[in-house]
Coordinates of C-alpha atoms and ligand atoms in Angstrom, one line a residue:
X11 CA -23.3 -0.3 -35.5
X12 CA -23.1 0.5 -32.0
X13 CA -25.0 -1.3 -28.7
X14 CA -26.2 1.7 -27.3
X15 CA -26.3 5.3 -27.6
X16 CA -26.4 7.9 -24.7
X17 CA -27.6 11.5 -25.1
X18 CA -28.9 14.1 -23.6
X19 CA -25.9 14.4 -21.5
X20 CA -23.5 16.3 -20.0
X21 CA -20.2 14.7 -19.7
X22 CA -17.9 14.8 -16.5
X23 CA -15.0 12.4 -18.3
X24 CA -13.0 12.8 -15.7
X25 CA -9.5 13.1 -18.3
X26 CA -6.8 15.7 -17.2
X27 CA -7.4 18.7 -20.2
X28 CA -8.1 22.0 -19.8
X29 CA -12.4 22.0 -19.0
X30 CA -12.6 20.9 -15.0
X31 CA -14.3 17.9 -14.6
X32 CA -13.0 16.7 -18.5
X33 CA -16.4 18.3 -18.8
X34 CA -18.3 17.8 -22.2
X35 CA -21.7 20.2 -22.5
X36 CA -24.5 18.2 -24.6
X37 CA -22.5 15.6 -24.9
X38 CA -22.9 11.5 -25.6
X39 CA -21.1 8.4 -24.8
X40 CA -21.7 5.2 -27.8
X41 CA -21.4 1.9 -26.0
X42 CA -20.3 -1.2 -27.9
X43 CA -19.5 -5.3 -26.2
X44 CA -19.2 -3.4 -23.2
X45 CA -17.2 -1.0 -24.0
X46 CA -17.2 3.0 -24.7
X47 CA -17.2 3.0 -28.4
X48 CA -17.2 7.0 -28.9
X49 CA -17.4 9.6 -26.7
X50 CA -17.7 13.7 -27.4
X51 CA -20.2 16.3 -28.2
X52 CA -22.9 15.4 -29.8
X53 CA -23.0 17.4 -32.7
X54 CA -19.7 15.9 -33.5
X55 CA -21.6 12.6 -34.0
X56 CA -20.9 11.2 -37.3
X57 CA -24.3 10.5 -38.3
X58 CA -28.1 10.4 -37.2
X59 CA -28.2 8.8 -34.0
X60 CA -30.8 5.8 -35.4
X61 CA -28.3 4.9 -38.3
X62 CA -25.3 4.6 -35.9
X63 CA -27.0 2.8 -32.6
X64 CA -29.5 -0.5 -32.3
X65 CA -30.6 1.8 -29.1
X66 CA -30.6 5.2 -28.5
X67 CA -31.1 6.7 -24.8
X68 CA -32.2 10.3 -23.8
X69 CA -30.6 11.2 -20.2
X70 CA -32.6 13.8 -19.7
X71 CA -30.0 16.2 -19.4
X72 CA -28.7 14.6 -16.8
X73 CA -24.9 14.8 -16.1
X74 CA -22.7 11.4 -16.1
X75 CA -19.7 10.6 -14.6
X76 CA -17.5 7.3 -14.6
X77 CA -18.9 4.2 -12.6
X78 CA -17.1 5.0 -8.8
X79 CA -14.2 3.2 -7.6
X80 CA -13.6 1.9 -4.1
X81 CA -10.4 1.4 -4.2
X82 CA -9.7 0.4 -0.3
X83 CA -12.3 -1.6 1.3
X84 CA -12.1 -4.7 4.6
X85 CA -15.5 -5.2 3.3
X86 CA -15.3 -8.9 3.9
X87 CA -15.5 -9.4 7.5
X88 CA -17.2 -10.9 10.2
X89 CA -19.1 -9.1 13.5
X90 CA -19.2 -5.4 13.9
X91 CA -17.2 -3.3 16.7
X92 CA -20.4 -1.1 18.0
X93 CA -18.9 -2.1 21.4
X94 CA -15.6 -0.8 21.5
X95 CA -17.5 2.2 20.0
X96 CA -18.9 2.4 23.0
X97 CA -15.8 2.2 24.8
X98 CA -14.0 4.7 23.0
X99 CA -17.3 6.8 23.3
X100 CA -16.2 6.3 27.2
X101 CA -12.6 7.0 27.0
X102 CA -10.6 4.6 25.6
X103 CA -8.6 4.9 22.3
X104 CA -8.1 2.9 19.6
X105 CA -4.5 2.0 20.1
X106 CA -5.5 1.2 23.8
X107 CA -7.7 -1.1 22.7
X108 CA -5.9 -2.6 20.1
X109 CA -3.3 -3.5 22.7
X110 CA -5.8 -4.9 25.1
X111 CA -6.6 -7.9 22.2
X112 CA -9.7 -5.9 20.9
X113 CA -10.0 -3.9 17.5
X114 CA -8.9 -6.0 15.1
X115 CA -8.2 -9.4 17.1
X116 CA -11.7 -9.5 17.9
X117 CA -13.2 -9.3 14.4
X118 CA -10.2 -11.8 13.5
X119 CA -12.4 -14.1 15.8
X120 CA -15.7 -13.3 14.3
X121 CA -14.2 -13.5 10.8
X122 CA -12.7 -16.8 11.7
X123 CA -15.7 -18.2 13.0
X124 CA -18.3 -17.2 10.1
X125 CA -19.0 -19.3 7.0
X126 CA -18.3 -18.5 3.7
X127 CA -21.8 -18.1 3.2
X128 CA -22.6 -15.6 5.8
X129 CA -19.2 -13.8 5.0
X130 CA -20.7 -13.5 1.5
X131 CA -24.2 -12.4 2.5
X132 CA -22.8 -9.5 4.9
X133 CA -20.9 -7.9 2.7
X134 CA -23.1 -8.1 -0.4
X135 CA -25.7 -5.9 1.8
X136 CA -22.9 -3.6 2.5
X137 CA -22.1 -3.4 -1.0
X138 CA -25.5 -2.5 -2.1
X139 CA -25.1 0.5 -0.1
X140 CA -21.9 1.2 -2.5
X141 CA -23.4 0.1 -6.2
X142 CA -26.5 2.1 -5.4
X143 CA -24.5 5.5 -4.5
X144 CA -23.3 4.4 -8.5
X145 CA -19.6 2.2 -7.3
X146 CA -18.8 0.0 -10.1
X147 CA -15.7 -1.5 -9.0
X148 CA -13.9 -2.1 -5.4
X149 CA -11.4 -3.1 -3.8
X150 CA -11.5 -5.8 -1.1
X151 CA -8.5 -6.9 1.4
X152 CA -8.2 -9.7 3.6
X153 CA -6.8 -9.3 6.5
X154 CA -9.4 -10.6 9.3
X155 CA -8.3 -14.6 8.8
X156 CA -4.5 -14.4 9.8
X157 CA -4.2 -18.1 9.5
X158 CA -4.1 -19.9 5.6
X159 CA -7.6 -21.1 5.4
X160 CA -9.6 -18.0 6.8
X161 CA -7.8 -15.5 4.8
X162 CA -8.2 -17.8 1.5
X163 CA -11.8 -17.9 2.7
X164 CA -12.3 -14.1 2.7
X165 CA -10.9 -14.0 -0.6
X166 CA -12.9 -16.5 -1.9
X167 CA -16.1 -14.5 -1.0
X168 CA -14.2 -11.1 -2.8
X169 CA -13.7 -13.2 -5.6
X170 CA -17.4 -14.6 -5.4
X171 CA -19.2 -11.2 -5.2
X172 CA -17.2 -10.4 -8.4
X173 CA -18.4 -13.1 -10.2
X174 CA -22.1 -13.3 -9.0
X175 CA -22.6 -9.4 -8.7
X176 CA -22.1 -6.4 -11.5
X177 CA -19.2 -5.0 -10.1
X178 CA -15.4 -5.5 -10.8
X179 CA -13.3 -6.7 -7.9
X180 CA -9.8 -6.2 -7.2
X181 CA -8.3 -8.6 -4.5
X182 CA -5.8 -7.5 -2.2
X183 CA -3.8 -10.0 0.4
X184 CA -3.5 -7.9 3.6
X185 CA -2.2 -11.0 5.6
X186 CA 0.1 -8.8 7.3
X187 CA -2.7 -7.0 9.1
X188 CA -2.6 -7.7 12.7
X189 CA -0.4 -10.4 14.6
X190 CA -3.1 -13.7 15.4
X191 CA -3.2 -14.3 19.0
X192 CA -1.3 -18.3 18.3
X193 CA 1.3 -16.4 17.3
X194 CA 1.7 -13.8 20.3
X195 CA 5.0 -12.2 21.1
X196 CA 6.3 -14.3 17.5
X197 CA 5.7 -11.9 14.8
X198 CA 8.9 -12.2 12.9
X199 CA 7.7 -16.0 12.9
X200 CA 4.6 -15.1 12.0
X201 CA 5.6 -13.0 9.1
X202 CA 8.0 -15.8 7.9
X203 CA 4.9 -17.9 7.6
X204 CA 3.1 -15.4 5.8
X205 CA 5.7 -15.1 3.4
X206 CA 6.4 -18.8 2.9
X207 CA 2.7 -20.3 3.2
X208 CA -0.2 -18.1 4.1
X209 CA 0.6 -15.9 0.7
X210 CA 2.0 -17.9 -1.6
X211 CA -0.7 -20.8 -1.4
X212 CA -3.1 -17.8 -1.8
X213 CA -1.6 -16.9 -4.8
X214 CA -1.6 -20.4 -6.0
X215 CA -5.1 -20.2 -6.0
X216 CA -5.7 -17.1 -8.1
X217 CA -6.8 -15.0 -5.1
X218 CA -4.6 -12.1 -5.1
X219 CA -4.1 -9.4 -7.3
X220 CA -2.0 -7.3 -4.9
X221 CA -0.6 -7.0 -1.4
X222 CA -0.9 -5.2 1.7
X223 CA 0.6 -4.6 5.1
X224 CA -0.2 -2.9 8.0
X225 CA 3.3 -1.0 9.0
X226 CA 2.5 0.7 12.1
X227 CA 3.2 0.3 15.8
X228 CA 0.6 -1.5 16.6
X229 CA 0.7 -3.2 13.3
X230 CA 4.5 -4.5 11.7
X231 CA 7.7 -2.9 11.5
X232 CA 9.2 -1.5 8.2
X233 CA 11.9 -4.6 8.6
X234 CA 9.2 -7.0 8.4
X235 CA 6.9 -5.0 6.1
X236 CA 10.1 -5.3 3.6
X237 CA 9.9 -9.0 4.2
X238 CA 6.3 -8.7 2.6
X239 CA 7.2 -7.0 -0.2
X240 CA 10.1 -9.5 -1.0
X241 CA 7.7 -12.2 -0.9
X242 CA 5.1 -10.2 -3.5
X243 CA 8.0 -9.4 -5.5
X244 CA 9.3 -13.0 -5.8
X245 CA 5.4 -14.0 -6.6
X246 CA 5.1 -10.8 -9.8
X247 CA 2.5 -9.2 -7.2
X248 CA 2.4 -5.7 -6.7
X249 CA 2.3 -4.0 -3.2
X250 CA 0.3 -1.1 -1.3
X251 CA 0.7 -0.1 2.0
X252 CA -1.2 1.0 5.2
X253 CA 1.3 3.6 5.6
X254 CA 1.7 6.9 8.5
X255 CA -1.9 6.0 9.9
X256 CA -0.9 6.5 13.4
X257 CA 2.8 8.0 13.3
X258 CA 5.7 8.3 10.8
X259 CA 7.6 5.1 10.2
X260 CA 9.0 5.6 7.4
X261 CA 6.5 2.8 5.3
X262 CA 5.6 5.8 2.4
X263 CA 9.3 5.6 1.5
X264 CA 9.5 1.6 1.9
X265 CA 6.6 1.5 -0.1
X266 CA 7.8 3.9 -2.9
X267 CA 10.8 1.7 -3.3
X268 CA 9.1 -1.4 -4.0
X269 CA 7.0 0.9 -6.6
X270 CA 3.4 0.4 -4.8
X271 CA 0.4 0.8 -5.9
X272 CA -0.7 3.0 -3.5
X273 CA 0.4 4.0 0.0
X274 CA -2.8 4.7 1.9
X275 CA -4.0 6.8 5.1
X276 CA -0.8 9.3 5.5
X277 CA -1.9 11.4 8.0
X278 CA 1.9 11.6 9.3
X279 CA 3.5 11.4 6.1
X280 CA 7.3 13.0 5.8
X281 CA 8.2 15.3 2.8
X282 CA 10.5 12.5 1.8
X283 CA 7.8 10.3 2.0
X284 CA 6.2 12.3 -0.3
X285 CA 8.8 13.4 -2.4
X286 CA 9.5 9.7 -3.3
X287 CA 5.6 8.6 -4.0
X288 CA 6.1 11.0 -6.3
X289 CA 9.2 10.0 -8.3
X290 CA 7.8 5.9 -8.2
X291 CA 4.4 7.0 -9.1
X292 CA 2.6 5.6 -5.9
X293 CA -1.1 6.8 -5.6
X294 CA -1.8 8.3 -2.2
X295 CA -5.2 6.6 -1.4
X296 CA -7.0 9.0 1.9
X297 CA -9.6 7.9 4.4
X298 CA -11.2 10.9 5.3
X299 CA -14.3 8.1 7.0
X300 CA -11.4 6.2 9.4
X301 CA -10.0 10.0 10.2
X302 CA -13.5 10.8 10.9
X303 CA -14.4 7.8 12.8
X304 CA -10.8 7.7 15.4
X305 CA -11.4 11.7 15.7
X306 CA -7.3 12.0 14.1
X307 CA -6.4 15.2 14.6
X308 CA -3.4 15.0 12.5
X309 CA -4.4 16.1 8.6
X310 CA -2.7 14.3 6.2
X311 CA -0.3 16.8 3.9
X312 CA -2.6 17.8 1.3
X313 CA -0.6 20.7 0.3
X314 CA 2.5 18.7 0.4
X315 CA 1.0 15.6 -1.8
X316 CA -0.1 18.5 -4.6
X317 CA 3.3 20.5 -3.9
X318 CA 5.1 16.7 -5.2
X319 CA 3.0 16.0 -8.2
X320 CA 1.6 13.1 -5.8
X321 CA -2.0 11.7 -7.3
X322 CA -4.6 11.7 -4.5
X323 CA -7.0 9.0 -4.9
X324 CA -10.1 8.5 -2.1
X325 CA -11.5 5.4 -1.0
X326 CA -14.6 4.3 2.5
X327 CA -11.9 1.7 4.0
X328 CA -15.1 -0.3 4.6
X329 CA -14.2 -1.8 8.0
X330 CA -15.8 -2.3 11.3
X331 CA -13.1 -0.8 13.3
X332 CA -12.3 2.5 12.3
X333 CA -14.6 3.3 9.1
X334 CA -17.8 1.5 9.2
X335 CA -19.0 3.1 6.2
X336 CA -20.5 2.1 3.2
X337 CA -21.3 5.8 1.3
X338 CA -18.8 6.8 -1.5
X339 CA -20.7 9.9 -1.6
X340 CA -19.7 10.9 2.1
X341 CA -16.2 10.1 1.8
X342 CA -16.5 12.5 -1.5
X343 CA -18.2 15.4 1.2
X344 CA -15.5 15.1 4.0
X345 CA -12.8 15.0 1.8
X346 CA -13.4 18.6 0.4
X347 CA -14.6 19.5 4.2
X348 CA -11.8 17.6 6.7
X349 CA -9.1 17.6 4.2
X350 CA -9.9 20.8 1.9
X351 CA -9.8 18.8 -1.4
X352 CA -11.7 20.7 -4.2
X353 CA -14.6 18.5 -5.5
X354 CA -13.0 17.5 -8.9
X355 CA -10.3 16.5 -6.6
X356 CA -12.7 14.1 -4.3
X357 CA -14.0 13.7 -8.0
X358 CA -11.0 12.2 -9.6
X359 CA -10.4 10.6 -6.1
X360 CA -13.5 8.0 -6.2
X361 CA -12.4 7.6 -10.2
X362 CA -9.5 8.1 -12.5
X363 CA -7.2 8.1 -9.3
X364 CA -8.4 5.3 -7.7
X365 CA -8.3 3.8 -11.1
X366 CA -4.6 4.3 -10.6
X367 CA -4.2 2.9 -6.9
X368 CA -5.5 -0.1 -8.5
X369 CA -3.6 -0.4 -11.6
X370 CA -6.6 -0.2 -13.9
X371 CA -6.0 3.2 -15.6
X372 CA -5.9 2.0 -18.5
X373 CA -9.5 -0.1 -18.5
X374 CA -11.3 2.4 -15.6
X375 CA -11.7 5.4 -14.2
X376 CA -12.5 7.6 -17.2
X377 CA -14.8 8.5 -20.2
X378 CA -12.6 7.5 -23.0
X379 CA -12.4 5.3 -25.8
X380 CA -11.5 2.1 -25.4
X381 CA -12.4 1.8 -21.5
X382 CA -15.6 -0.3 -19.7
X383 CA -18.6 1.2 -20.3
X384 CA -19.0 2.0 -16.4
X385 CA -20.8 5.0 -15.8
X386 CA -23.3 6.8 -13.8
X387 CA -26.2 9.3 -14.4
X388 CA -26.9 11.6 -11.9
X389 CA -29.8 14.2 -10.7
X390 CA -27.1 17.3 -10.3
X391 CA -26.7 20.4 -12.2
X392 CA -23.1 20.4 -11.6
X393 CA -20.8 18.0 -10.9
X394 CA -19.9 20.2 -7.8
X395 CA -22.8 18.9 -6.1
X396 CA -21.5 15.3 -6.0
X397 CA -18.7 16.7 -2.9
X398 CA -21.3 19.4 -1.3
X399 CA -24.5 17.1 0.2
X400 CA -24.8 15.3 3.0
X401 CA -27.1 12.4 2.8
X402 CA -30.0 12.0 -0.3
X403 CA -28.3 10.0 -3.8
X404 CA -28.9 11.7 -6.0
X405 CA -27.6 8.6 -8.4
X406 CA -30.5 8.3 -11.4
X407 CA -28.9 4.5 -13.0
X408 CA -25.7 3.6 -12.9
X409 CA -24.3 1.3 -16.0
X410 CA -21.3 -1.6 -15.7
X411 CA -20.2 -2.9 -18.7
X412 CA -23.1 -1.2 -20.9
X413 CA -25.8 -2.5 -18.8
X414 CA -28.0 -0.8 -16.6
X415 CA -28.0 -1.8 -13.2
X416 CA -31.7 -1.0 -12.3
X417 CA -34.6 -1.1 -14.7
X418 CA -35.7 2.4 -14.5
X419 CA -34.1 6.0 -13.8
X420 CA -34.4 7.8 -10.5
X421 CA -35.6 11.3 -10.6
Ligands
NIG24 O1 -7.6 0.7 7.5 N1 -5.3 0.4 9.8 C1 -5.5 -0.8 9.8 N2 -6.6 -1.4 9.2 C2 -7.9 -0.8 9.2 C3 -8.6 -0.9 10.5 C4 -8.9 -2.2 10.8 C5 -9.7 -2.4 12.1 O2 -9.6 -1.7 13.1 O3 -10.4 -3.5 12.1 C6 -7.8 0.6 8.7 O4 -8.1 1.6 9.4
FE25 FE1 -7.6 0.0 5.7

């Protein structure tokens, strides 16, 4: 006998078929230890729904699509940049400021000098933002410690809110991030200490389940982003990159050969960039909030990525520097408006591809069998509407694992 079953529902699944969406009219979703038991239309059910469920739900005709994914967030940080907001509001741009010792350097300091605690406690308000727009599993980087200790300590705290809140984590070592001001005009010597202590001792501890680098030029070059991936490699970890933010260097391709994850941002991404993303399988993950947020002009190659066969996933890049943003649903509205996806596209984006940028297709990102019961019910009439408002959640629960994660439904 099952857990729990869902009616009353129409079905978004999200699986690639014929119906958009993977939709399923009058459909239902059996939940069993957690996981999706059965899923189809209901009349296909093979029996009364009291004689196959301890519990049976009505959804109201609601619609229901899988739990959100985050699946490139700096969540974990100290400080905020509301200043050099200001400046940039005055003139200055972000690669100006970088330069200067600002943007990232100074949340390096903050993050440096917060606890654990209050590392914990800022970034568990941000993620209530997240889970209550119906985000059931993120990803979170570190990145703002850039010495041993305070990038263990940020992902410590990722690995903390995974354990103490109802959301899957995914931790990413993004000590390659910025070069830490003891180490000024020394980055090849910072990058061999990365690779010999910083990561590894990370590792050690169970903290990482995939790195990053920052391959930019205000970031590291491909030659030292290489030395990265070496390093993941020699540790079984697989790699993603910050990749063609801020100008072409090549990182997509660099990133492909070392079979990434993901390569994420892409604005300046080549067609051979592209071309070989496609061929390794390497997600492209887009921030439409940090092309928002820097006013880019540059759009990254839609047309090109779906020319390629390339799998667009979408993602906040939670961070106080060029996305401080904490609504899934936003990202999901400027996609389809900045970068012209189609809203199953921002759709699969926030789910089964960012599923894939994490490599947890196989567990996430769908309605299937066999997957976590993470879903969400929502107060639409079509899934459409999930990429078309601005502002309001229209989230009525959301569930993680089978279990609800507020008492009663929102209307
Ligand atoms: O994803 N591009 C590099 N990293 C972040 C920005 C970090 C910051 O400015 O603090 C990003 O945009
Ligand atoms: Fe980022």
């Amino acid at each position: 006998m099952w857990d729990t079953l869902w009616l009353d529902a129409h079905l978004a699944s999200m699986t690639v078929g014929e119906a958009p969406y993977g939709a399923i009219e009058d459909g239902a979703i059996a939940v069993e230890g957690g996981r999706i038991a059965w899923v189809g239309r209901r009349v296909d059910l093979p029996g009364r729904p009291e004689a196959l469920a301890r519990e049976v739900r009505s959804c109201g005709s609601r619609w229901i699509t899988p739990g959100l994914i985050d699946c490139h967030t700096h969540i974990v940080h100290g400080g905020d940049r509301a200043h050099e907001f200001e400046l940039r509001l005055k003139g200055a741009r972000y690669e100006e400021i970088a330069r200067a010792g600002g943007g990232i350097r100074s949340t390096v300091a903050a993050t440096r000098a917060a606890s654990e605690a209050a590392l914990y406690e800022s970034a568990r308000r941000r993620i209530a933002d997240l889970q209550a727009e119906g985000v059931t599993t993120i990803e979170i980087k570190s990145g703002y410690g850039l010495d041993r200790e305070s990038e263990a300590r940020m992902l410590r705290v990722a690995r903390r809110l995974g354990a103490t809140l109802p959301l899957t984590v995914r931790t990413t070592f993004l000590g390659a991030h910025a070069l830490p001001p003891e180490f000024d005009g020394r980055a090849d010597a910072f990058i061999e200490f990365l690779c010999q202590d910083i990561l590894p001792s990370a590792a050690a501890e169970g903290l990482v389940d995939a790195v990053d680098a920052f391959c930019e030029r205000i970031g590291f070059t491909l030659g030292q982003t290489r030395k990265v991936f070496e390093a993941a490699r020699g540790l079984g970890l697989p790699v993603k990159l910050h990749a063609e933010q801020l100008s072409d260097q090549g990182g997509a391709v660099l990133a492909a050969a070392y079979g990434a994850l993901s390569a994420d941002h892409l604005e300046y991404l080549s067609e051979a960039g592209a071309r070989a993303m496609a061929a390794a399988g390497t997600v492209a993950v887009l921030l439409p909030g940090a092309f928002y947020f820097i006013r880019e002009t540059r759009l990254p190659p839609v047309d090109l990525l779906r020319r390629e066969g390339v799998r667009i996933a979408l993602a906040t890049d939670c961070n106080p520097g060029t996305s401080p943003m904490t609504s899934i649903l936003l990202v999901l509205n400027m996609a389809a408006t900045l970068f012209r996806l189609t809203p199953e596209e921002a759709l699969a984006g926030v789910t089964r591809e960012a599923a894939a940028a994490l490599g947890l297709g196989a567990s996430h990102g769908t309605l299937e069998v066999g997957k976590a019961a993470d879903f969400v019910l929502w107060n639409i009439t079509r899934p459409a509407e999930l990429a078309y408002r601005i502002g309001g959640n229209p989230a009525a629960l959301a569930v993680r694992g089978g279990q609800p994660l507020w008492p009663a439904m929102r209307s």
